[in-house]
Tab-separated table of C-alpha atoms in Angstrom:
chain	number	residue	atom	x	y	z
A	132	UNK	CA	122.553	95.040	90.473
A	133	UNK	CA	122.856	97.905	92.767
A	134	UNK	CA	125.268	97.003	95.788
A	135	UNK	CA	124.036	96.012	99.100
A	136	UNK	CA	125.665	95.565	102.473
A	137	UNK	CA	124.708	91.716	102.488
A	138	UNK	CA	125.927	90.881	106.234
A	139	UNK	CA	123.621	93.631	108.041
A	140	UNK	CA	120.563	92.532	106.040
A	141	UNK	CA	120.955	89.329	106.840
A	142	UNK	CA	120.924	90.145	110.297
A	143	UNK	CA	117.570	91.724	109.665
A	144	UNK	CA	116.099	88.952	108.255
A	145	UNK	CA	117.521	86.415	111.066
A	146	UNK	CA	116.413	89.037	113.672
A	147	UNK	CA	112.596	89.218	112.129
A	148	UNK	CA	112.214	85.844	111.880
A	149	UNK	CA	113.218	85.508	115.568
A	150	UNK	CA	110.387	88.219	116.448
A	151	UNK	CA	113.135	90.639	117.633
A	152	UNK	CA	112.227	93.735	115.494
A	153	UNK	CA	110.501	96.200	117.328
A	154	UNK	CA	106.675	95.661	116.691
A	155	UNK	CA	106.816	92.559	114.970
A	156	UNK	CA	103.209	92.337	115.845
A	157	UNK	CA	101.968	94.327	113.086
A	158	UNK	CA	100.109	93.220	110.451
A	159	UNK	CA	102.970	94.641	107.866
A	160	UNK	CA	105.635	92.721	109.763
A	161	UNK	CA	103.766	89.392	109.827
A	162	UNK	CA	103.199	89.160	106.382
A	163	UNK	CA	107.000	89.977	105.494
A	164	UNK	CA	107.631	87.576	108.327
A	165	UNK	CA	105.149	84.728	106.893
A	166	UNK	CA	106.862	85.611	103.225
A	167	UNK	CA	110.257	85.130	104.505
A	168	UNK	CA	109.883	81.696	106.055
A	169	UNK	CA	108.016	80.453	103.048
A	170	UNK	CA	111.005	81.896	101.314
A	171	UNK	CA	113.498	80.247	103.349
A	172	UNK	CA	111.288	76.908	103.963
A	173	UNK	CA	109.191	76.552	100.966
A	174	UNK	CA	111.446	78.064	98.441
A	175	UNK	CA	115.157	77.239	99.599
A	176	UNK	CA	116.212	80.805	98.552
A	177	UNK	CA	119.246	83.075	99.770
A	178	UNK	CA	118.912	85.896	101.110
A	179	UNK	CA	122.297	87.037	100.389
A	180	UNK	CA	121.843	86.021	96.982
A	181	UNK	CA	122.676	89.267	94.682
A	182	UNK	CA	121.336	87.996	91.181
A	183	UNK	CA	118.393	89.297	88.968
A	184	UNK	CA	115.540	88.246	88.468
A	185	UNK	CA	114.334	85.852	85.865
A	186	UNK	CA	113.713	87.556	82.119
A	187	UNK	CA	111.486	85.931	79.557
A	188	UNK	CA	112.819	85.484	76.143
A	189	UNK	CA	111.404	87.868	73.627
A	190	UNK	CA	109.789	84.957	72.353
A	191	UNK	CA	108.586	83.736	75.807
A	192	UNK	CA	107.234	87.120	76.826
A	193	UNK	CA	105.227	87.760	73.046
A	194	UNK	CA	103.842	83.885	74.158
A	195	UNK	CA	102.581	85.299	77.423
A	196	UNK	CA	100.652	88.307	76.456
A	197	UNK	CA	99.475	86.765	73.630
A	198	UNK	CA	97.180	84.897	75.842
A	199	UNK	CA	96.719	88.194	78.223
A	200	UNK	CA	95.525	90.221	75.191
A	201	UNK	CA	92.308	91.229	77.058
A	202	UNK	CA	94.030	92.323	80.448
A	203	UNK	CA	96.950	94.173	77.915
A	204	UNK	CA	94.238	96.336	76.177
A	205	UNK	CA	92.148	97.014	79.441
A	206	UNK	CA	95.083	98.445	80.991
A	207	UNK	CA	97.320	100.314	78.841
A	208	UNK	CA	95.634	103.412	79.018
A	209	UNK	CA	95.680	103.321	82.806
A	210	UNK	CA	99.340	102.529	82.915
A	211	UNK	CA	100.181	105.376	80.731
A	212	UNK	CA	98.043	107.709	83.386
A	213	UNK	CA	100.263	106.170	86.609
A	214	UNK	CA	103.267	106.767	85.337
A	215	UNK	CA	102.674	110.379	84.175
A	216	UNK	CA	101.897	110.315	88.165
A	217	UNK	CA	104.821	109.308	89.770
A	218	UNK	CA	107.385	109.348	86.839
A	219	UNK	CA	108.974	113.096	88.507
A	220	UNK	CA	109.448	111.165	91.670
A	221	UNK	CA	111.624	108.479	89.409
A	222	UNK	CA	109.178	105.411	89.435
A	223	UNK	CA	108.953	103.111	86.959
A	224	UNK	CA	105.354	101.528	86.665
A	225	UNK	CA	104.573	97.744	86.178
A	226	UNK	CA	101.891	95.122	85.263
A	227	UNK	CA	102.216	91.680	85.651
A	228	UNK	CA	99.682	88.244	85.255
A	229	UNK	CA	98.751	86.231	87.770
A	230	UNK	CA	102.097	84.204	87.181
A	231	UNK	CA	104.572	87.028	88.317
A	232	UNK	CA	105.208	87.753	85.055
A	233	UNK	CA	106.184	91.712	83.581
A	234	UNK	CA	103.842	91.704	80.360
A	235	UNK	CA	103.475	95.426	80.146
A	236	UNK	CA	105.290	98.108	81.780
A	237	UNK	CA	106.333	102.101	81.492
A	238	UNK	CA	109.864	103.961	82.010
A	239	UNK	CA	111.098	106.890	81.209
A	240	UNK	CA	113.849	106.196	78.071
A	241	UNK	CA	116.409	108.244	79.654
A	242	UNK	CA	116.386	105.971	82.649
A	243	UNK	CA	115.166	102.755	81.270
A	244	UNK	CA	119.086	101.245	81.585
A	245	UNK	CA	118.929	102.168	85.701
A	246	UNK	CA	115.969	100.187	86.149
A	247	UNK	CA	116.523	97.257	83.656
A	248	UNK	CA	120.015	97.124	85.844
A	249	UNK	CA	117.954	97.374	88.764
A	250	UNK	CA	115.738	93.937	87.301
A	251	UNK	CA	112.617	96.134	86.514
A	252	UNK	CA	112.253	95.281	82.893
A	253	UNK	CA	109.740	94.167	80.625
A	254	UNK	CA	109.354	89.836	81.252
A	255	UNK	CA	111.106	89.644	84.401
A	256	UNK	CA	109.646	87.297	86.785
A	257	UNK	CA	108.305	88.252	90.287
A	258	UNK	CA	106.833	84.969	92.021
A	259	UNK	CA	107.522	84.384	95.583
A	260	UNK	CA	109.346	80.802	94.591
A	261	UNK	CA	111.787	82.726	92.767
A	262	UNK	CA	112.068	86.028	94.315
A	263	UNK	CA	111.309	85.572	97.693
A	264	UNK	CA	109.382	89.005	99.656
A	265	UNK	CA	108.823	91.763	97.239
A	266	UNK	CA	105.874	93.621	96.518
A	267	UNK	CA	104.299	91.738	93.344
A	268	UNK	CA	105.142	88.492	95.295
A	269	UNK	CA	103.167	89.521	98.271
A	270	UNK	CA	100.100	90.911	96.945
A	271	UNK	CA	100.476	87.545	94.605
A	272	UNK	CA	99.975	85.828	97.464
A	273	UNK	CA	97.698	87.397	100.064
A	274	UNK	CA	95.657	89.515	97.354
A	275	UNK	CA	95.866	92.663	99.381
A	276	UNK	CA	97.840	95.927	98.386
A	277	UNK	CA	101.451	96.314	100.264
A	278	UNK	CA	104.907	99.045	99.800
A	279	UNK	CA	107.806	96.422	99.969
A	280	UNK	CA	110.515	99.234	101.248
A	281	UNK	CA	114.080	98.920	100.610
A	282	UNK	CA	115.270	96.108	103.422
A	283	UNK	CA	111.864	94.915	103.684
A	284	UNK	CA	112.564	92.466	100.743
A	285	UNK	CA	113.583	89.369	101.386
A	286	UNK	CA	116.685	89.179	98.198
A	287	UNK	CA	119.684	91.475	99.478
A	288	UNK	CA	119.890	91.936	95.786
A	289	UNK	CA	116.631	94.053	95.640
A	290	UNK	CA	117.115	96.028	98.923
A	291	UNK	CA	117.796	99.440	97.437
A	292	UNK	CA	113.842	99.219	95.660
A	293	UNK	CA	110.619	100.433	96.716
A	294	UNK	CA	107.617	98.641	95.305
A	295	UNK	CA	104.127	99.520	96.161
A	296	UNK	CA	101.809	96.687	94.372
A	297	UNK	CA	97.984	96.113	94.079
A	298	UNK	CA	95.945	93.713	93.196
A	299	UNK	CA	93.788	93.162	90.121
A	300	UNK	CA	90.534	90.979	89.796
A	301	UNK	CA	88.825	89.453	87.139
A	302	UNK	CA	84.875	89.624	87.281
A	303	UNK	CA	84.243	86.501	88.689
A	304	UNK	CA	86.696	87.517	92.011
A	305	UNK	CA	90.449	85.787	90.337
A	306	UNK	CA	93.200	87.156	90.604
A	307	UNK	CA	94.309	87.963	87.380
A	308	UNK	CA	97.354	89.951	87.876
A	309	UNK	CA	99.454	93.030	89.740
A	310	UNK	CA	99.940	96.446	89.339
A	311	UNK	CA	103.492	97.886	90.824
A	312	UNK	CA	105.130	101.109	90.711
A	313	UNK	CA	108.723	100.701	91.559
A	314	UNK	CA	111.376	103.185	92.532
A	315	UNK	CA	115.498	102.379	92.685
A	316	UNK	CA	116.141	105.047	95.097
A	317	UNK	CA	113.570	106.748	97.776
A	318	UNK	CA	113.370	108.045	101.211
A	319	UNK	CA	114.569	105.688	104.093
A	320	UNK	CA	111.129	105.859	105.744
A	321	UNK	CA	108.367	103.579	104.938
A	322	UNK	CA	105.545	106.038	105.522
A	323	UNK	CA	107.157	108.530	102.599
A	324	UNK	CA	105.497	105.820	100.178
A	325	UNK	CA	102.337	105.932	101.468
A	326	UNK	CA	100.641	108.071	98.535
A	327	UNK	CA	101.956	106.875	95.703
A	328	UNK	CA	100.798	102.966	97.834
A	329	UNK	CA	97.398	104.968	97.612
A	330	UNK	CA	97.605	106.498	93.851
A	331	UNK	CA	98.587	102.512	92.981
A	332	UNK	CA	95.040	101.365	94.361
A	333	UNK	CA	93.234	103.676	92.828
A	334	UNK	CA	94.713	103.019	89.180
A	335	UNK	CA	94.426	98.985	89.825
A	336	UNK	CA	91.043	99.321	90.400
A	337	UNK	CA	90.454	101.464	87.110
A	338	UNK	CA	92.247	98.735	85.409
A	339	UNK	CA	90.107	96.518	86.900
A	340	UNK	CA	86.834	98.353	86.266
A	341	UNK	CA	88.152	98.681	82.950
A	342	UNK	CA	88.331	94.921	82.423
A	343	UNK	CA	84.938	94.215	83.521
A	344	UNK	CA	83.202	96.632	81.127
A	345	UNK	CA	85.005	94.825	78.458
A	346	UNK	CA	84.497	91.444	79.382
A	347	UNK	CA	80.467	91.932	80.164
A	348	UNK	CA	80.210	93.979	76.658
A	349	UNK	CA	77.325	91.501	75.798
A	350	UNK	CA	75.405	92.200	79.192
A	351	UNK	CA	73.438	94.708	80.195
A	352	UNK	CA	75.779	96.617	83.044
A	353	UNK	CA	74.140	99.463	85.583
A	354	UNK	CA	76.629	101.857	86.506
A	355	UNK	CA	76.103	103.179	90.241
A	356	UNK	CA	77.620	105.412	92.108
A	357	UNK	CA	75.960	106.677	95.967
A	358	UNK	CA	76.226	110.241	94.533
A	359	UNK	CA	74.144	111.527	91.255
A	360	UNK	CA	77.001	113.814	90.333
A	361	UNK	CA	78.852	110.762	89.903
A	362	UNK	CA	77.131	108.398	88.023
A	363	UNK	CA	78.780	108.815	84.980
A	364	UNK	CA	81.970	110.458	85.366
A	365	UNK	CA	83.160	107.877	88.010
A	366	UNK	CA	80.782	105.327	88.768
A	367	UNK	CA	82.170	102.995	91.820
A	368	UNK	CA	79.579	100.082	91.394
A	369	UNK	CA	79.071	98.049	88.046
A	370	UNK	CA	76.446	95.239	87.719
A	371	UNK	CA	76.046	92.868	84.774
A	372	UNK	CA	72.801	91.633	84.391
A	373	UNK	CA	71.150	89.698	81.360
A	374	UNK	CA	67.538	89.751	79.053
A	375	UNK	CA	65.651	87.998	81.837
A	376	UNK	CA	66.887	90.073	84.900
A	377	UNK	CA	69.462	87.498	86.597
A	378	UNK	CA	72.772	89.509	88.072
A	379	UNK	CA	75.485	87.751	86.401
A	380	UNK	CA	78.575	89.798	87.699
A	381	UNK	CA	79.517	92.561	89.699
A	382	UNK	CA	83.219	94.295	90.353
A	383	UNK	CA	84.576	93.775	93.699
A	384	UNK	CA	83.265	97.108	94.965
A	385	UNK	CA	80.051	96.501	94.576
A	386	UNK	CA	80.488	93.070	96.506
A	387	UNK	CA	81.983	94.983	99.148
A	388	UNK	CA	78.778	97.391	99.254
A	389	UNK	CA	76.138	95.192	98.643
A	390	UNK	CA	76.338	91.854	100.478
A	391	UNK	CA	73.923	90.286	98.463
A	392	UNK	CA	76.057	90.237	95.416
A	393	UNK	CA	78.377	87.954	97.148
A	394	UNK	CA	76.697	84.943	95.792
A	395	UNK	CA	76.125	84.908	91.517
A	396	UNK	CA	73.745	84.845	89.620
A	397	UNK	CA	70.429	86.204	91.316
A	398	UNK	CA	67.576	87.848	90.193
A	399	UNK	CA	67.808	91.662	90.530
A	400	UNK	CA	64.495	91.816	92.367
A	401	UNK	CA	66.372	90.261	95.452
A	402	UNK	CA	68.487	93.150	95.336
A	403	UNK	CA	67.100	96.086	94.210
A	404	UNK	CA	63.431	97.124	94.807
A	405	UNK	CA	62.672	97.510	91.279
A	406	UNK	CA	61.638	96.228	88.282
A	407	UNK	CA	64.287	95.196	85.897
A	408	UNK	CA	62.071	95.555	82.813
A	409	UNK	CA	62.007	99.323	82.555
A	410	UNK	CA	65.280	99.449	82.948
A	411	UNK	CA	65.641	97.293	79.399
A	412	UNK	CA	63.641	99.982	77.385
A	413	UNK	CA	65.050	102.712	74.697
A	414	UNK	CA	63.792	105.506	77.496
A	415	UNK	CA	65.546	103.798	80.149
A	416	UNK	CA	69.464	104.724	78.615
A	417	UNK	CA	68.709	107.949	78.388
A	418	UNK	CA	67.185	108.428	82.210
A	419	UNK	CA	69.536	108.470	85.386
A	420	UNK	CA	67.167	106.105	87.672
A	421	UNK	CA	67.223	105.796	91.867
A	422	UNK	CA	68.004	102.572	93.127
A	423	UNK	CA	66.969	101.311	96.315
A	424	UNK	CA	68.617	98.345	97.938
A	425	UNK	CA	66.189	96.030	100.407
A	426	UNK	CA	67.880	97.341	103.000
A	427	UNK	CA	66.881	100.767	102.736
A	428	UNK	CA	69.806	102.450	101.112
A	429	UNK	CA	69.246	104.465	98.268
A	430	UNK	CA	72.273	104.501	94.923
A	431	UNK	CA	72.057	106.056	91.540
A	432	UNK	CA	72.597	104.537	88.448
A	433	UNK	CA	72.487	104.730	85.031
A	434	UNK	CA	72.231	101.549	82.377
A	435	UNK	CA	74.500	100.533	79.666
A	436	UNK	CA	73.242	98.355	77.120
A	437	UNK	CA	75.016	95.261	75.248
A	438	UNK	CA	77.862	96.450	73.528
A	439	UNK	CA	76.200	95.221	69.241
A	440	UNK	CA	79.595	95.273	67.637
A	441	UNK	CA	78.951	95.099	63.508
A	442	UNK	CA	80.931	93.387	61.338
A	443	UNK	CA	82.038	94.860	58.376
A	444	UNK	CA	81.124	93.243	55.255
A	445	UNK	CA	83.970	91.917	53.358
A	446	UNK	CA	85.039	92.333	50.284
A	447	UNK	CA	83.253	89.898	47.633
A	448	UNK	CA	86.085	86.803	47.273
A	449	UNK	CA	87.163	85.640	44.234
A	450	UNK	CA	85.021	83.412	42.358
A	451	UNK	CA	87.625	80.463	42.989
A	452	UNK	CA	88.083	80.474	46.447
A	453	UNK	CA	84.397	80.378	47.051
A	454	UNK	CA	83.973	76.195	47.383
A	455	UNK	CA	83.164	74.307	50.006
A	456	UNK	CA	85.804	71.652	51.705
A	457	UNK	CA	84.809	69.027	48.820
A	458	UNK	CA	85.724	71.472	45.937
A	459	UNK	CA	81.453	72.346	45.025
A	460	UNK	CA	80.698	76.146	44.606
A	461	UNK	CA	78.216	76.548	48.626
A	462	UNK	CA	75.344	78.564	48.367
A	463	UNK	CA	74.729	81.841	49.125
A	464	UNK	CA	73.809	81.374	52.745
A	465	UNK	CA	77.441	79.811	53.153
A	466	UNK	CA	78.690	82.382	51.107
A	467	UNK	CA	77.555	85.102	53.230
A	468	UNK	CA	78.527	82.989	56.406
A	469	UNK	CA	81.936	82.603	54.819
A	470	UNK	CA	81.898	86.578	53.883
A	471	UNK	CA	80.917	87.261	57.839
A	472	UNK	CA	83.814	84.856	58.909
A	473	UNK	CA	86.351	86.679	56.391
A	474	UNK	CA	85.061	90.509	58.289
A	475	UNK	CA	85.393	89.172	61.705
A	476	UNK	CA	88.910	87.383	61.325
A	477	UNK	CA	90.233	90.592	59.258
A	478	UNK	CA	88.605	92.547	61.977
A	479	UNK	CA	90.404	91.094	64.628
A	480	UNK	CA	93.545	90.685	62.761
A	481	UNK	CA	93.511	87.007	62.104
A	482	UNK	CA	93.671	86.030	65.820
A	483	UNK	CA	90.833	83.166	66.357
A	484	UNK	CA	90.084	83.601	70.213
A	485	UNK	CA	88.836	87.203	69.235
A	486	UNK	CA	87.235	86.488	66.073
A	487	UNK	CA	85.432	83.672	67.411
A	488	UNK	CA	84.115	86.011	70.606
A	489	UNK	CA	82.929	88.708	67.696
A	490	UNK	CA	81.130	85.744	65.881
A	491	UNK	CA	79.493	84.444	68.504
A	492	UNK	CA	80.807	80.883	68.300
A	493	UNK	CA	83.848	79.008	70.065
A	494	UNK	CA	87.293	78.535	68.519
A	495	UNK	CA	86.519	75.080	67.024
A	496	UNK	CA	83.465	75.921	65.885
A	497	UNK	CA	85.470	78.728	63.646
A	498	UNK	CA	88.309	76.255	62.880
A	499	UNK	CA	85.974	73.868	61.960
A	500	UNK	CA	84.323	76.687	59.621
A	501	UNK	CA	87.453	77.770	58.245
A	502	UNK	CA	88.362	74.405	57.042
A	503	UNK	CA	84.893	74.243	55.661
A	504	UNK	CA	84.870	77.467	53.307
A	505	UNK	CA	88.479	76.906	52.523
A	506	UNK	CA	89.604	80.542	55.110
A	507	UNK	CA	93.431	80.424	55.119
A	508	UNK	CA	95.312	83.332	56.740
A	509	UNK	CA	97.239	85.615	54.410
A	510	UNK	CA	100.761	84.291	55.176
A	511	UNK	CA	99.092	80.599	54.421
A	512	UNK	CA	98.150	82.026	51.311
């Protein structure tokens, strides 16, 4: 870890706890303040304490985004974008889960050993009870962006970095993880970090975007933006609604617009002064339609309808394997069942959350179907 004169920040941190830092009033300095006595109080850390941070196991960290496959694929695009970004200014760029946790992160290879040195590394662990103030920790816990700068953190072991973190929400409003771009040497003033603080925002809430699309690929989704040139190319509002015209999600800009949205689900008649059937027809997709809010104001949108995925037919099993559980040849609606099972699980490489989301049915229902048709993975076989 990068060497830090531990007596003089401990002085800070004594001095803003005692409100004697000049504007300690600001909303900046009372949430490192509130951080740092939960630190001290809650946590029983050291602020003098000059040690990493945690790192998952390879086989802890391949645990973890296992079960964040749907965040992982949502955002790994957007990542890639960031760090192109801000990688000349020497940042590294991070995602974690809602835990604290690294699961995905980008570097350039030249400097990857600086930063790993420096704790930024794929599976090292961020929470508040472990790291005390830093800038995955506090957006972690107050769900609001924040540039943790150099002596601002609360660890004298990470007071060389400069982390600018936002938030990322699920569709139902959860917090489902952080994004962070770190640097291990910037400016001494706070305000230098104030763009890439900005450019941070704007990817989480790509990423975030991003997620919703995927996760409401069975819904109906209107994408709205308060410009027409924008519809498409960058919409800023998506709503999920289903078949019978009931709201069913919305991203967290358009519950920031549209205060009716705050509440889920609603009919889109209490929103919009429409009539949801025409937008369900084949004309409908291809028309960019004006929306008008019962309040007066007046969006664009255009509609994006369920997302069919088809499952490839698999290849015809061999005459053997085709038996039910008790050993009898099944008939050829269980046979094509069992053929449909096969595509989907080969589809989504043998992993049963996914297949079972592409079927249509939930994981014990496929397990249960599996042991059924006789479906054993390929390194079962």
């Amino acid at each position: 870890m990068p060497y830090v004169a531990k007596v003089s920040h401990l002085d800070r941190v004594r001095r803003l706890l005692d409100g004697r830092v000049p504007a300690a009033d600001s909303p900046y300095l009372q949430r490192l303040s509130s951080s740092y006595l939960r630190s001290l109080d809650q946590h029983h850390l050291d602020p003098g304490d000059m040690s990493g941070p945690r790192v998952l196991s390879s086989g802890e960290l391949r645990e973890v985004q296992q079960g964040e496959e749907d965040f992982l694929r949502a955002s790994g695009q957007c990542l890639s974008m960031l760090h192109q970004t801000v990688r000349e200014a020497d940042y590294c760029v991070m995602l974690t889960n809602a835990a604290g946790t690294t699961i995905d992160y980008r570097v350039d290879r030249e400097r990857r050993h600086d930063f790993k040195r420096a704790g930024l590394y794929l599976g090292s662990c961020w929470s508040e009870s472990e790291e005390g103030t830093c800038g995955v920790a506090s957006v972690l816990q107050d769900a609001l962006p924040i540039t943790v700068h150099k002596t601002d953190h609360f660890r004298a072991a990470f007071t060389t970095l400069t982390c600018s973190a936002a938030p990322i929400f699920a569709p139902s409003g959860e917090l489902i993880g952080v994004l962070d771009a770190s640097a291990i040497r910037s400016p001494d003033e706070r305000d230098s970090q104030s763009l890439v603080n900005r450019i941070v925002q704007q990817s989480a809430t790509l990423i975030e975007d991003g997620y919703f699309l995927n996760a409401m690929a069975c819904a109906w989704v209107l994408l709205v933006h308060r410009s027409r040139h924008y519809v498409e190319a960058q919409p800023e509002i998506l709503i999920a609604f289903d078949a019978l015209g009931n709201i069913i999600a919305a991203n967290r800009r358009a519950r920031e617009c549209i205060a009716a949205l705050t509440h889920l689900p609603r009919p889109m008649d209490e929103v919009f002064d429409l009539h949801f059937e025409r937008l369900l027809d084949a004309r409908a997709l291809q028309e960019l339609h004006l929306l008008r809010l019962h309040g007066g104001t007046t969006l664009y949108g255009r509609v994006r309808a369920p997302v069919q995925r088809a499952v490839r037919p698999a290849r015809p099993a061999p005459v053997a394997d085709v038996t039910g559980s008790s050993g009898a040849p099944i008939d050829a609606s269980s046979r094509q069942e069992r053929d449909q099972i096969v595509a989907a699980l080969t589809e989504c490489k043998w992993r049963a959350q996914a297949a079972s989301q592409l079927l249509g049915m939930s994981r014990a229902t496929l397990y249960r179907r599996m042991a059924r048709y006789q479906i054993l993975p390929p390194h079962r076989r």
